[in-house]
Amino acid sequence: KQWYQRRVRGFEEEDTEYWVKLSEGYSFSISPVNSIKEAFEGPGSEGMVVDEGGVKMVAHPVRWHGEDPAGYRAPPELGEHTREVLGELGYSDGQVLDMQRDGVVQ
């Protein structure tokens, strides 16, 4: 436990840029763990953010021959697939309507 605490304190004593620079020239690499804001607005975010219907999403990090492999779409609205999902679980349309009316689902 003491060993771990000393290591954590050691990392806290230097900033991220220090540790990234320290790793240069080695056979491994490190990179910072960004906050959500940094991921969408920080350096290196260019080309890594997709805006689909007003919803920003992180783009697929791997490209093959410059092609973006992912098909992006906005996430569903709350309750958008309730009938389909509950129907696949065996609930009838009437049962789903009852659940919606009673506020169990949207």
Short mmCIF file of C-alpha atoms in Angstrom, two decimals:
data_model
loop_
_atom_site.label_atom_id
_atom_site.label_comp_id
_atom_site.label_asym_id
_atom_site.label_seq_id
_atom_site.Cartn_x
_atom_site.Cartn_y
_atom_site.Cartn_z
CA LYS A 1 0.00 0.00 0.00
CA GLN A 2 2.80 2.42 0.84
CA TRP A 3 4.54 1.64 -2.47
CA TYR A 4 1.34 2.46 -4.35
CA GLN A 5 0.79 5.69 -2.42
CA ARG A 6 4.36 6.83 -3.17
CA ARG A 7 3.84 6.14 -6.90
CA VAL A 8 0.56 8.06 -6.95
CA ARG A 9 2.19 11.03 -5.22
CA GLY A 10 5.02 10.85 -7.76
CA PHE A 11 2.57 11.09 -10.67
CA GLU A 12 0.72 13.95 -9.03
CA GLU A 13 3.94 15.96 -8.66
CA GLU A 14 4.32 16.38 -12.44
CA ASP A 15 1.82 17.42 -15.09
CA THR A 16 0.61 15.32 -18.02
CA GLU A 17 2.92 17.01 -20.51
CA TYR A 18 5.93 15.95 -18.41
CA TRP A 19 4.96 12.25 -18.48
CA VAL A 20 4.12 12.26 -22.20
CA LYS A 21 7.47 13.87 -23.02
CA LEU A 22 9.30 11.44 -20.74
CA SER A 23 7.90 8.49 -22.73
CA GLU A 24 9.31 9.76 -26.05
CA GLY A 25 12.04 7.56 -27.42
CA TYR A 26 10.89 4.42 -25.63
CA SER A 27 9.23 1.40 -27.24
CA PHE A 28 5.96 2.23 -25.54
CA SER A 29 3.77 5.26 -25.69
CA ILE A 30 1.47 6.97 -23.32
CA SER A 31 -1.19 9.56 -23.89
CA PRO A 32 -3.34 11.62 -21.60
CA VAL A 33 -6.79 10.58 -20.51
CA ASN A 34 -8.95 13.50 -21.53
CA SER A 35 -12.05 14.87 -19.92
CA ILE A 36 -15.16 14.95 -22.12
CA LYS A 37 -14.55 18.64 -22.83
CA GLU A 38 -10.91 18.00 -23.78
CA ALA A 39 -11.89 15.10 -26.02
CA PHE A 40 -14.27 17.30 -28.01
CA GLU A 41 -12.42 20.63 -27.91
CA GLY A 42 -8.75 19.97 -27.11
CA PRO A 43 -5.76 19.68 -29.37
CA GLY A 44 -5.94 16.59 -31.53
CA SER A 45 -9.73 16.52 -31.58
CA GLU A 46 -9.85 17.74 -35.18
CA GLY A 47 -11.45 15.04 -37.31
CA MET A 48 -12.28 12.97 -34.25
CA VAL A 49 -15.70 14.49 -33.56
CA VAL A 50 -18.81 13.67 -35.57
CA ASP A 51 -21.94 15.79 -35.35
CA GLU A 52 -25.02 13.72 -36.15
CA GLY A 53 -28.31 15.53 -35.84
CA GLY A 54 -26.91 18.00 -33.32
CA VAL A 55 -25.40 15.24 -31.17
CA LYS A 56 -21.60 15.28 -30.95
CA MET A 57 -19.94 11.87 -30.83
CA VAL A 58 -16.36 10.65 -30.85
CA ALA A 59 -15.44 9.34 -34.29
CA HIS A 60 -14.04 5.87 -34.85
CA PRO A 61 -10.30 6.12 -34.11
CA VAL A 62 -9.14 3.80 -36.90
CA ARG A 63 -9.26 4.66 -40.59
CA TRP A 64 -8.56 2.26 -43.47
CA HIS A 65 -7.22 3.95 -46.58
CA GLY A 66 -8.63 7.23 -45.30
CA GLU A 67 -12.14 5.79 -45.04
CA ASP A 68 -14.20 6.22 -41.90
CA PRO A 69 -15.61 2.74 -41.17
CA ALA A 70 -18.37 3.69 -38.79
CA GLY A 71 -21.93 4.51 -39.73
CA TYR A 72 -22.96 7.23 -37.33
CA ARG A 73 -26.43 8.10 -36.23
CA ALA A 74 -27.90 10.02 -33.35
CA PRO A 75 -28.92 7.99 -30.31
CA PRO A 76 -32.63 7.14 -30.04
CA GLU A 77 -35.04 9.41 -28.23
CA LEU A 78 -36.32 8.22 -24.86
CA GLY A 79 -39.02 5.64 -25.53
CA GLU A 80 -38.40 5.56 -29.28
CA HIS A 81 -38.02 1.77 -29.39
CA THR A 82 -40.20 0.79 -26.43
CA ARG A 83 -42.80 -1.04 -28.49
CA GLU A 84 -40.26 -2.95 -30.57
CA VAL A 85 -38.18 -4.03 -27.58
CA LEU A 86 -41.11 -5.06 -25.41
CA GLY A 87 -42.76 -6.73 -28.39
CA GLU A 88 -39.63 -8.85 -28.90
CA LEU A 89 -39.89 -9.82 -25.22
CA GLY A 90 -43.42 -11.10 -25.82
CA TYR A 91 -45.55 -8.17 -24.64
CA SER A 92 -48.63 -7.38 -26.73
CA ASP A 93 -49.39 -3.89 -28.04
CA GLY A 94 -52.17 -3.64 -25.46
CA GLN A 95 -49.82 -4.52 -22.61
CA VAL A 96 -47.27 -1.97 -23.80
CA LEU A 97 -49.99 0.70 -24.02
CA ASP A 98 -51.08 -0.16 -20.47
CA MET A 99 -47.48 0.18 -19.25
CA GLN A 100 -47.15 3.53 -21.03
CA ARG A 101 -50.44 4.75 -19.58
CA ASP A 102 -49.37 3.70 -16.07
CA GLY A 103 -46.00 5.46 -16.45
CA VAL A 104 -44.02 2.22 -16.22
CA VAL A 105 -42.34 2.90 -19.59
CA GLN A 106 -42.28 5.74 -22.06
#
